[in-house]
Amino acid sequence: MKWWQQSTFYEIYMPSFKDGNGDGMGDFAGITSKLDYLKDLGIDGLWLTPFYPSPKVDNGYDISDYQSIDPAYGTMEEFEHFIKEAHQRGIKVIADLVLNHTSSAHQWFQESKSSKDHPKRDWYIWRDEPNNWESFFGGTAWEYDETTEQYYYHAFAKEQVDLNWANPEVKAAMFDAMKFWLEKGVDGFRLDVINFLKINDQFVDNPYDASKQEQEHVYDKDQEGILGIIEEIAAFVHQYPDKFLVGEVGSEDLDILKQYSGLGKLDVVFNFNIGSISEFNPEKLYQQLADTEAAYNETQVPTLFFGSHDMSRFISRFGGDEERAKLIATLMLTARGVPFIYFGDEIGMRDWITEDIAKMKDVQGIMGYQLALVAGKSHEEALVIANDKSRDKSRTPMQWDAGEYVGFSEQKPWITVPNEAAKVTVESQLDAPESMLSFYKSLLKLRKEHPAFTLGTYESLRYEDGLMTFVRKDESERILVALNFSDEPKTLDVSASTLLLSNKRTVLDGKIILGNEAMILKEDLE
C-alpha cells in the first residue's frame, strides 16, 4: 500500500492562505506559520498551487521561470524551510506544475517569437492561418504576432502559450523542471490540464454542437500519443522513491478519465465526474460513485473532492446548508478514494460574488464579461455572466479570525474579503464541538484510526429514496456509513454496532436515523 493511498490532501491556493510578510499576498512564511494548524486538523499532504515566477495573468498558471520561486511567495530559502518543517510534521507536499503551456513572458517564448529561424521557434505551435479552435476561456485559440506575421496557439489565455510536445527539446526541458523540484524535496506533482499536451497535427477544425451552441473540443485534447507521454512522465517521476502523481484531466467523461491512471501511468486523476457536480443531487452523486467503482480496475484508485480553486465552493453550490455540507464531508472522507480538501471548506467558507467588475481578478471571468459586452449584453447581464464564469468566488482569503482582514494579513489583501467573512472563522470554531471544523477533525481522526476507510473495499454501496449507505471492510473491521440526504427519518438495522460518529450526535433509539444526518457505525465481524 502506497503512502498516498492512506492520505488526505489539503489544497492551498497560494495567494490566499496566509500572508507572512505583510504585503497582502499569501506566501511560504505564512503557510509555515500554519503547519501546526494543518497537522492538528489531521491532513497528511498539501497540494500547493503554482509558486513559480509569473505575470499572474492566470494567477500563476502562466509560468515564466520553472526553476525559481516567485518573489510574491518568498525566497528559495523560505521554500526549503517550509518543506523541512512540513516533513518534520509528517506532512507531504506536492507541487502544481503546468507542463502544457508557458507564460508569453517566458524567455523561451520571447526567443521563439523573435524569428522564424530561431532554434526555439518550434518549441511552440505556429501557423500562417488559424483554424476554428476556440480557447477554453472563450474566443479564438490563436493570436496573431506581428513580428513574424504568424499565429501562435493558446488553449487558454493568449498569455498562456502552448508548448509543442512533439519537439523532444521541449520534453527534455520540462523533465528538467520536474527533476529540479523533486531534488528540492517535493513529494510529487499535480499536473495541470495534462490531457492537453498533444493536439491534432493536421489541425482539423473542431465540430460545432448546435444543440449546446458550443464547439466540441475533439482535436485539441486527448489526442493519439498522449498516453505514451503520460507513461514517460510517470516512469521518470517514479524513479524517485515514494513520489505521487495526480493529473487534472479536463473531462467529466469517465471513459476518458480512467485511461490516464493506473499501473505505469498517473497514480490518480481528479474525478470531475464526481467532484464537479454543479448542484445538489445525491442520486446522481451515488450513480457516479457506483459507475467509477465499476469502471476502474484493480490498479486504479478514485479521487474524492468537491472543491478546488477552479470551482464554486460546494457548500454554496449545494444550497448553503451546513448539515448538508457535513454529509458531503463525511462522504469525501469515508468513501473509497484519495480525498482532497480545499482550504476553507473545513470551516464552511462561502462563495464571493462581486457587484463591481473592477474588483474581479480572474481572467476567465473578465474574458466572459468582455465577450458578453461584445455580444450586445448590458453591463448588468455581462456581470452575471462574469460571476458565473469567474473562479474568484472560491479564492478569497482564508478566514482565520474576525479581525479587519480576517487574520489573513495586516494589509489589504490582493482580493476582496467578503462582507460576511468574519462570521465564519477558524478562531470561532476551534473550541466549538458542534462546528464544521470540529466535525472535520473528528472525521479525519476516525479515518486514521480505522484502516477500513483507506485499505478496505466496498462490501456494499447502495442508494434508495435519499439514503446512501456503504460498508467499508478490511480484514479486521466492517464499518457502515449511512448518509441520509432527505429530511425524512430512515430506519436501519444497527444491532451489534458501535456508533463512531454522527453530525447531530444522535442517541440511537432502536434503529433510527434522523433526517439529514450522517452516521458512522462499526459493526461486529462474525
Coordinates of C-alpha atoms in Angstrom, one line a residue:
M1 CA 0.0 0.0 0.0
K2 CA 1.5 3.4 -1.1
W3 CA 1.5 6.3 1.4
W4 CA -0.8 8.4 -0.7
Q5 CA -3.5 5.7 -0.7
Q6 CA -3.8 6.3 3.1
S7 CA -3.5 10.1 2.9
T8 CA -5.9 13.0 3.0
F9 CA -4.7 16.0 0.9
Y10 CA -5.4 19.7 1.5
E11 CA -5.2 22.2 -1.3
I12 CA -3.6 25.6 -0.6
Y13 CA -4.4 28.3 -3.1
M14 CA -1.0 30.1 -2.7
P15 CA -2.1 33.8 -2.8
S16 CA -5.0 33.3 -0.3
F17 CA -4.0 31.0 2.6
K18 CA -1.8 33.2 4.9
D19 CA 0.3 36.3 4.4
G20 CA 3.6 36.0 6.4
N21 CA 5.3 39.2 5.3
G22 CA 2.5 41.8 5.4
D23 CA 2.1 42.6 1.7
G24 CA -1.4 41.3 1.3
M25 CA -0.4 38.1 -0.6
G26 CA -0.1 34.6 0.8
D27 CA 3.4 33.2 0.9
F28 CA 5.6 30.3 2.2
A29 CA 6.3 32.1 5.5
G30 CA 2.6 32.3 6.1
I31 CA 2.0 28.6 5.3
T32 CA 4.8 27.6 7.5
S33 CA 3.3 29.5 10.4
K34 CA 0.1 27.5 10.0
L35 CA 1.6 24.0 9.7
D36 CA 0.6 23.2 13.3
Y37 CA -3.0 24.1 12.4
L38 CA -2.8 21.7 9.5
K39 CA -1.3 18.9 11.5
D40 CA -3.9 19.4 14.2
L41 CA -6.6 19.3 11.5
G42 CA -5.4 15.8 10.6
I43 CA -4.3 16.1 6.9
D44 CA -1.4 14.1 5.5
G45 CA -0.4 16.0 2.4
L46 CA -0.5 19.5 0.9
W47 CA -1.2 20.4 -2.7
L48 CA 0.3 23.9 -3.5
T49 CA -0.9 25.8 -6.5
P50 CA 1.9 27.3 -8.6
F51 CA 4.5 29.3 -6.8
Y52 CA 6.9 29.9 -9.7
P53 CA 7.7 33.4 -11.2
S54 CA 4.7 34.5 -13.2
P55 CA 3.0 37.7 -14.5
K56 CA -0.1 36.1 -12.9
V57 CA -2.5 36.6 -15.8
D58 CA -4.0 33.4 -14.6
N59 CA -2.7 33.6 -11.0
G60 CA 0.4 31.6 -11.5
Y61 CA -0.7 29.1 -14.2
D62 CA 1.3 31.2 -16.6
I63 CA 4.8 30.3 -15.6
S64 CA 7.8 32.5 -16.7
D65 CA 10.5 30.5 -14.9
Y66 CA 10.2 26.8 -14.0
Q67 CA 13.2 26.7 -11.6
S68 CA 12.6 29.7 -9.2
I69 CA 10.2 31.0 -6.6
D70 CA 8.0 34.0 -7.4
P71 CA 9.1 36.8 -5.1
A72 CA 5.5 37.3 -4.1
Y73 CA 5.6 34.0 -2.3
G74 CA 9.1 34.3 -0.7
T75 CA 12.6 33.1 -1.4
M76 CA 14.0 29.7 -2.2
E77 CA 15.3 29.5 1.4
E78 CA 11.8 30.1 2.7
F79 CA 10.5 27.3 0.4
E80 CA 13.2 24.9 1.6
H81 CA 12.5 25.8 5.2
F82 CA 8.8 25.2 4.6
I83 CA 9.5 21.8 3.1
K84 CA 11.7 20.8 6.0
E85 CA 9.1 21.9 8.6
A86 CA 6.2 20.2 6.8
H87 CA 8.2 16.9 6.6
Q88 CA 9.1 17.1 10.3
R89 CA 5.4 17.1 11.0
G90 CA 4.8 14.1 8.7
I91 CA 3.1 16.2 6.1
K92 CA 3.9 15.5 2.4
V93 CA 4.0 18.3 -0.2
I94 CA 3.0 18.1 -3.9
A95 CA 3.6 20.9 -6.3
D96 CA 1.3 22.1 -9.0
L97 CA 3.1 22.0 -12.3
V98 CA 2.0 23.3 -15.7
L99 CA 3.6 21.3 -18.5
N100 CA 1.2 22.3 -21.2
H101 CA 2.0 25.9 -21.7
T102 CA 4.3 28.7 -20.5
S103 CA 3.7 32.4 -19.9
S104 CA 4.2 34.6 -23.0
A105 CA 6.7 36.4 -20.9
H106 CA 8.9 33.2 -20.6
Q107 CA 12.3 33.6 -22.2
W108 CA 11.6 30.6 -24.3
F109 CA 8.7 32.2 -26.0
Q110 CA 10.4 35.6 -26.3
E111 CA 13.1 33.8 -28.3
S112 CA 10.6 31.7 -30.2
K113 CA 8.7 34.8 -31.4
S114 CA 11.8 36.7 -32.3
S115 CA 12.3 35.0 -35.7
K116 CA 11.0 32.1 -37.8
D117 CA 14.6 30.8 -37.9
H118 CA 15.3 30.9 -34.2
P119 CA 16.2 27.5 -32.7
K120 CA 13.3 27.7 -30.3
R121 CA 10.7 28.6 -33.0
D122 CA 9.4 25.0 -32.9
W123 CA 9.1 25.0 -29.1
Y124 CA 5.6 26.5 -29.6
I125 CA 2.9 26.0 -32.2
W126 CA 2.9 28.5 -35.1
R127 CA 0.7 28.7 -38.2
D128 CA 0.2 31.0 -41.1
E129 CA -3.6 30.8 -40.8
P130 CA -5.7 29.9 -37.8
N131 CA -8.2 27.1 -37.8
N132 CA -11.5 27.3 -35.9
W133 CA -10.2 26.1 -32.5
E134 CA -11.5 28.1 -29.5
S135 CA -9.8 28.9 -26.3
F136 CA -11.3 27.2 -23.2
F137 CA -11.6 30.7 -21.7
G138 CA -13.6 31.8 -24.7
G139 CA -12.8 33.4 -28.1
T140 CA -10.3 32.1 -30.6
A141 CA -7.3 30.0 -29.5
W142 CA -5.0 31.8 -32.0
E143 CA -3.2 35.0 -31.5
Y144 CA -1.5 37.0 -34.3
D145 CA 2.1 38.0 -33.8
E146 CA 3.2 41.0 -35.9
T147 CA 6.9 40.3 -35.5
T148 CA 6.9 37.2 -37.7
E149 CA 3.4 37.5 -39.1
Q150 CA 2.1 34.2 -37.9
Y151 CA -0.4 33.0 -35.3
Y152 CA 0.5 31.1 -32.1
Y153 CA -1.8 28.6 -30.4
H154 CA -3.1 29.1 -26.8
A155 CA -5.7 26.7 -25.4
F156 CA -6.4 29.2 -22.6
A157 CA -5.5 32.9 -22.3
K158 CA -3.3 34.4 -25.0
E159 CA -0.6 34.9 -22.4
Q160 CA -0.6 31.1 -21.8
V161 CA 1.2 29.8 -24.9
D162 CA 1.0 26.1 -25.7
L163 CA 4.3 24.2 -25.9
N164 CA 5.0 21.9 -28.8
W165 CA 5.4 18.5 -27.1
A166 CA 6.2 16.9 -30.5
N167 CA 9.6 18.6 -30.1
P168 CA 12.0 16.4 -28.0
E169 CA 13.8 19.5 -26.7
V170 CA 10.6 20.7 -25.1
K171 CA 10.1 17.4 -23.4
A172 CA 13.7 17.4 -22.1
A173 CA 13.3 20.9 -20.7
M174 CA 10.1 20.0 -18.8
F175 CA 11.7 16.9 -17.4
D176 CA 14.5 19.1 -16.2
A177 CA 11.9 21.2 -14.4
M178 CA 10.4 18.1 -12.7
K179 CA 13.9 16.9 -11.7
F180 CA 14.7 20.3 -10.1
W181 CA 11.8 20.2 -7.7
L182 CA 12.0 16.5 -7.0
E183 CA 15.6 17.1 -5.8
K184 CA 14.3 20.1 -3.7
G185 CA 12.2 17.6 -1.8
V186 CA 8.7 17.8 -3.2
D187 CA 6.8 14.6 -2.8
G188 CA 5.2 14.7 -6.3
F189 CA 3.1 16.8 -8.6
R190 CA -0.4 17.8 -9.5
L191 CA -0.2 18.1 -13.3
D192 CA -2.4 20.8 -14.7
V193 CA -4.5 20.1 -17.8
I194 CA -2.3 17.1 -18.6
N195 CA -4.5 15.7 -21.3
F196 CA -3.8 18.8 -23.5
L197 CA -0.2 18.0 -24.2
K198 CA -0.9 16.7 -27.6
I199 CA -3.0 18.2 -30.4
N200 CA -4.1 17.0 -33.8
D201 CA -1.0 17.8 -36.0
Q202 CA -3.2 18.2 -39.1
F203 CA -5.1 21.0 -37.3
V204 CA -8.6 19.6 -38.3
D205 CA -11.4 22.0 -37.4
N206 CA -13.4 21.1 -34.4
P207 CA -17.1 20.4 -34.9
Y208 CA -19.8 22.6 -33.5
D209 CA -22.6 21.3 -31.3
A210 CA -25.7 23.3 -32.4
S211 CA -27.8 21.9 -29.5
K212 CA -25.4 23.2 -26.9
Q213 CA -24.3 26.2 -29.0
E214 CA -20.7 25.5 -28.4
Q215 CA -17.7 24.0 -30.0
E216 CA -16.8 20.4 -29.3
H217 CA -13.1 20.0 -28.4
V218 CA -12.4 16.9 -30.5
Y219 CA -9.0 17.7 -31.9
D220 CA -7.3 19.8 -29.3
K221 CA -7.1 17.4 -26.3
D222 CA -7.0 13.7 -25.6
Q223 CA -5.1 13.0 -28.8
E224 CA -3.3 9.9 -30.1
G225 CA 0.1 9.6 -28.4
I226 CA -0.9 11.4 -25.2
L227 CA -0.9 8.2 -23.1
G228 CA 2.7 7.4 -24.2
I229 CA 3.8 10.8 -22.9
I230 CA 2.0 10.1 -19.6
E231 CA 3.8 6.8 -19.3
E232 CA 7.2 8.6 -19.9
I233 CA 6.4 11.2 -17.2
A234 CA 5.3 8.6 -14.7
A235 CA 8.4 6.5 -15.3
F236 CA 10.6 9.5 -14.8
V237 CA 9.0 10.7 -11.6
H238 CA 8.7 7.3 -10.1
Q239 CA 12.5 6.8 -10.4
Y240 CA 12.5 8.8 -7.2
P241 CA 11.1 6.8 -4.3
D242 CA 7.7 7.4 -2.8
K243 CA 6.6 10.1 -5.3
F244 CA 2.9 10.8 -6.2
L245 CA 1.4 12.0 -9.4
V246 CA -2.2 13.3 -9.7
G247 CA -3.4 14.5 -13.0
E248 CA -6.0 17.2 -13.9
V249 CA -7.7 15.6 -16.9
G250 CA -10.0 18.2 -18.3
S251 CA -13.1 16.0 -18.7
E252 CA -16.1 14.6 -16.8
D253 CA -16.2 11.6 -19.1
L254 CA -15.3 8.5 -17.0
D255 CA -14.3 6.6 -20.1
I256 CA -11.6 9.3 -20.7
L257 CA -10.6 9.8 -17.1
K258 CA -9.9 6.1 -16.5
Q259 CA -7.4 5.9 -19.3
Y260 CA -4.9 8.2 -17.5
S261 CA -4.3 6.4 -14.2
G262 CA -3.2 3.0 -13.0
L263 CA -0.1 0.9 -13.5
G264 CA 2.6 2.7 -15.4
K265 CA 0.5 5.9 -15.7
L266 CA -0.5 8.6 -13.2
D267 CA -1.2 7.4 -9.7
V268 CA -4.6 9.1 -9.7
V269 CA -6.6 11.6 -11.7
F270 CA -9.2 14.0 -10.4
N271 CA -12.6 12.5 -10.9
F272 CA -14.5 15.5 -12.1
N273 CA -17.5 13.2 -12.9
I274 CA -17.9 13.2 -9.1
G275 CA -16.3 16.4 -7.9
S276 CA -17.8 18.9 -10.3
I277 CA -21.4 18.1 -9.9
S278 CA -22.9 21.6 -10.2
E279 CA -25.9 21.3 -7.9
F280 CA -27.1 19.1 -5.1
N281 CA -28.2 15.8 -6.5
P282 CA -27.5 12.8 -4.2
E283 CA -28.9 10.2 -6.7
K284 CA -26.5 11.5 -9.4
L285 CA -23.7 11.5 -6.9
Y286 CA -24.3 7.9 -5.9
Q287 CA -24.5 6.9 -9.6
Q288 CA -21.2 8.5 -10.4
L289 CA -19.6 6.8 -7.3
A290 CA -21.0 3.4 -8.4
D291 CA -20.0 3.9 -12.1
T292 CA -16.5 4.8 -11.1
E293 CA -16.2 1.8 -8.9
A294 CA -17.4 -0.4 -11.8
A295 CA -15.2 1.2 -14.4
Y296 CA -11.9 1.2 -12.5
N297 CA -9.6 -1.8 -12.5
E298 CA -7.7 -3.2 -9.5
T299 CA -4.7 -0.8 -10.1
Q300 CA -6.8 2.3 -10.1
V301 CA -7.9 4.4 -7.2
P302 CA -10.5 7.2 -7.5
T303 CA -10.2 10.7 -6.0
L304 CA -12.8 12.3 -3.9
F305 CA -13.2 16.1 -3.8
F306 CA -15.9 18.7 -4.1
G307 CA -13.9 21.9 -4.0
S308 CA -10.9 23.5 -5.7
H309 CA -9.6 26.8 -6.9
D310 CA -11.4 26.3 -10.2
M311 CA -15.0 25.9 -8.9
S312 CA -17.6 27.3 -6.7
R313 CA -17.4 26.2 -3.0
F314 CA -19.6 23.1 -2.6
I315 CA -21.4 24.5 0.5
S316 CA -22.6 27.3 -1.7
R317 CA -23.4 25.3 -4.8
F318 CA -25.2 22.7 -2.8
G319 CA -27.6 25.2 -1.1
G320 CA -25.6 26.7 1.8
D321 CA -26.8 24.3 4.4
E322 CA -24.1 23.3 7.0
E323 CA -25.7 19.9 7.8
R324 CA -25.7 19.0 4.2
A325 CA -22.0 20.1 3.9
K326 CA -21.2 17.8 6.8
L327 CA -22.9 14.9 4.9
I328 CA -20.7 15.7 1.8
A329 CA -17.6 15.9 4.0
T330 CA -18.4 12.5 5.5
L331 CA -18.8 11.0 2.1
M332 CA -15.5 12.5 0.9
L333 CA -13.5 11.2 3.9
T334 CA -15.1 7.7 4.2
A335 CA -15.9 6.5 0.7
R336 CA -13.2 4.7 -1.4
G337 CA -10.6 7.0 -2.8
V338 CA -8.0 9.6 -2.1
P339 CA -9.7 12.8 -0.7
F340 CA -8.7 16.4 -1.4
I341 CA -10.0 19.1 0.9
Y342 CA -10.0 22.7 -0.5
F343 CA -8.7 25.3 2.0
G344 CA -11.5 26.9 4.0
D345 CA -14.0 24.2 3.3
E346 CA -13.3 22.8 6.7
I347 CA -14.9 25.9 8.3
G348 CA -17.6 26.3 5.7
M349 CA -16.3 29.3 3.7
R350 CA -18.9 30.5 1.1
D351 CA -18.6 31.9 -2.4
W352 CA -17.9 35.6 -3.0
I353 CA -20.0 37.3 -5.7
T354 CA -18.8 40.7 -6.7
E355 CA -21.0 43.6 -7.7
D356 CA -18.1 45.5 -9.1
I357 CA -16.3 44.2 -12.2
A358 CA -13.3 46.3 -11.3
K359 CA -12.7 44.0 -8.3
M360 CA -12.7 40.8 -10.4
K361 CA -9.2 39.3 -10.6
D362 CA -9.9 36.0 -12.6
V363 CA -9.0 36.2 -16.3
Q364 CA -11.8 33.7 -17.1
G365 CA -14.5 35.9 -15.5
I366 CA -13.1 39.1 -17.1
M367 CA -13.0 37.5 -20.5
G368 CA -16.6 36.3 -20.0
Y369 CA -17.6 39.9 -19.2
Q370 CA -15.8 41.3 -22.2
L371 CA -17.2 38.8 -24.6
A372 CA -20.7 39.3 -23.2
L373 CA -20.5 43.1 -23.9
V374 CA -19.2 42.4 -27.5
A375 CA -22.2 40.1 -27.9
G376 CA -24.5 43.0 -27.1
K377 CA -25.3 42.2 -23.4
S378 CA -25.9 45.0 -20.9
H379 CA -23.4 45.7 -18.1
E380 CA -25.7 44.0 -15.6
E381 CA -26.2 40.9 -17.9
A382 CA -22.4 40.7 -18.5
L383 CA -21.7 40.9 -14.8
V384 CA -23.9 38.0 -14.1
I385 CA -22.1 36.0 -16.8
A386 CA -18.7 37.2 -15.4
N387 CA -19.6 36.0 -11.9
D388 CA -20.8 32.7 -13.2
K389 CA -17.5 32.1 -15.1
S390 CA -15.2 33.7 -12.5
R391 CA -13.2 31.5 -10.2
D392 CA -12.7 34.3 -7.7
K393 CA -15.7 33.1 -5.8
S394 CA -13.6 30.4 -4.1
R395 CA -10.3 32.2 -4.0
T396 CA -10.9 34.8 -1.3
P397 CA -8.5 34.8 1.8
M398 CA -8.6 32.1 4.4
Q399 CA -10.8 33.4 7.3
W400 CA -8.7 32.9 10.4
D401 CA -10.3 35.4 12.8
A402 CA -12.8 38.3 13.0
G403 CA -10.1 41.0 12.5
E404 CA -10.2 43.6 9.8
Y405 CA -8.7 41.3 7.2
V406 CA -9.9 38.1 8.8
G407 CA -6.4 37.2 10.2
F408 CA -5.1 36.6 6.7
S409 CA -2.9 39.8 6.6
E410 CA -2.3 43.1 8.3
Q411 CA -2.6 44.8 5.0
K412 CA -5.4 45.0 2.4
P413 CA -5.4 41.6 0.6
W414 CA -4.8 41.1 -3.1
I415 CA -8.5 40.1 -3.5
T416 CA -11.7 41.3 -1.7
V417 CA -12.6 39.9 1.7
P418 CA -16.3 39.1 1.6
N419 CA -18.6 41.2 3.8
E420 CA -19.8 38.2 5.8
A421 CA -16.3 36.6 6.2
A422 CA -15.9 37.4 9.9
K423 CA -18.9 35.3 10.8
V424 CA -17.2 32.1 9.6
T425 CA -13.6 31.8 11.0
V426 CA -11.2 29.3 12.4
E427 CA -11.0 31.1 15.7
S428 CA -14.7 30.9 16.3
Q429 CA -14.9 27.2 15.5
L430 CA -11.7 25.9 17.2
D431 CA -13.3 25.2 20.6
A432 CA -16.9 24.7 19.4
P433 CA -17.7 20.9 19.5
E434 CA -20.6 21.3 17.0
S435 CA -18.7 23.4 14.5
M436 CA -17.8 22.4 11.0
L437 CA -14.1 22.5 11.9
S438 CA -14.6 20.1 14.8
F439 CA -16.6 17.8 12.6
Y440 CA -13.8 17.7 10.0
K441 CA -11.3 16.9 12.8
S442 CA -13.4 14.1 14.1
L443 CA -13.8 12.6 10.6
L444 CA -10.0 12.8 9.9
K445 CA -9.3 11.3 13.3
L446 CA -11.6 8.4 12.5
R447 CA -10.0 8.0 9.1
K448 CA -6.6 7.5 10.7
E449 CA -7.9 5.2 13.5
H450 CA -9.8 2.8 11.2
P451 CA -7.9 1.2 8.3
A452 CA -11.1 0.1 6.6
F453 CA -11.5 3.7 5.4
T454 CA -8.2 3.6 3.5
L455 CA -7.5 -0.1 2.9
G456 CA -10.9 -1.5 2.8
T457 CA -13.1 -2.3 -0.1
Y458 CA -16.8 -1.8 -0.6
E459 CA -18.8 -4.7 0.8
S460 CA -21.9 -2.8 -0.4
L461 CA -22.8 0.6 -1.9
R462 CA -26.5 1.5 -2.1
Y463 CA -28.9 4.4 -2.6
E464 CA -32.6 4.5 -2.1
D465 CA -35.0 7.3 -1.5
G466 CA -32.4 9.8 -0.3
L467 CA -30.4 7.4 1.9
M468 CA -26.9 6.4 0.7
T469 CA -25.2 3.6 2.6
F470 CA -21.9 1.8 2.1
V471 CA -19.9 -0.7 4.1
R472 CA -16.1 -0.5 4.1
K473 CA -14.4 -3.7 5.1
D474 CA -10.9 -4.9 5.6
E475 CA -9.5 -8.0 7.5
S476 CA -10.2 -6.6 10.9
E477 CA -13.4 -4.5 10.8
R478 CA -16.6 -3.6 8.9
I479 CA -17.8 0.0 9.1
L480 CA -21.2 1.2 7.9
V481 CA -21.6 4.7 6.7
A482 CA -25.2 6.0 6.4
L483 CA -25.9 9.3 4.8
N484 CA -29.5 10.5 4.9
F485 CA -29.8 13.3 2.3
S486 CA -33.5 13.6 2.8
D487 CA -35.5 15.2 5.6
E488 CA -37.4 12.1 6.3
P489 CA -36.3 9.7 9.1
K490 CA -34.8 6.5 7.9
T491 CA -34.7 3.2 9.7
L492 CA -31.6 0.9 9.7
D493 CA -30.8 -2.4 11.4
V494 CA -27.9 -1.3 13.5
S495 CA -27.9 -4.2 16.0
A496 CA -24.4 -5.2 17.3
S497 CA -22.9 -1.9 16.2
T498 CA -20.9 0.8 17.9
L499 CA -21.7 4.4 17.0
L500 CA -18.4 6.2 15.9
L501 CA -19.8 9.5 14.6
S502 CA -22.9 11.4 14.0
N503 CA -23.1 15.0 12.8
K504 CA -26.1 15.6 15.1
R505 CA -24.8 13.4 17.9
T506 CA -28.0 11.5 17.8
V507 CA -28.6 8.9 20.6
L508 CA -29.5 5.7 18.8
D509 CA -33.1 4.8 19.8
G510 CA -33.6 1.3 18.4
K511 CA -32.8 1.5 14.7
I512 CA -33.5 5.0 13.5
I513 CA -31.5 7.7 11.7
L514 CA -32.9 11.2 11.9
G515 CA -33.3 13.4 8.8
N516 CA -30.5 15.0 7.0
E517 CA -27.8 13.2 9.0
A518 CA -24.6 11.3 8.7
M519 CA -23.8 8.3 10.9
I520 CA -20.8 6.0 11.0
L521 CA -21.1 2.7 12.8
K522 CA -18.6 -0.1 13.4
E523 CA -20.2 -3.5 13.1
D524 CA -19.0 -6.6 14.8
L525 CA -17.4 -9.1 12.5
E526 CA -18.8 -12.6 12.9

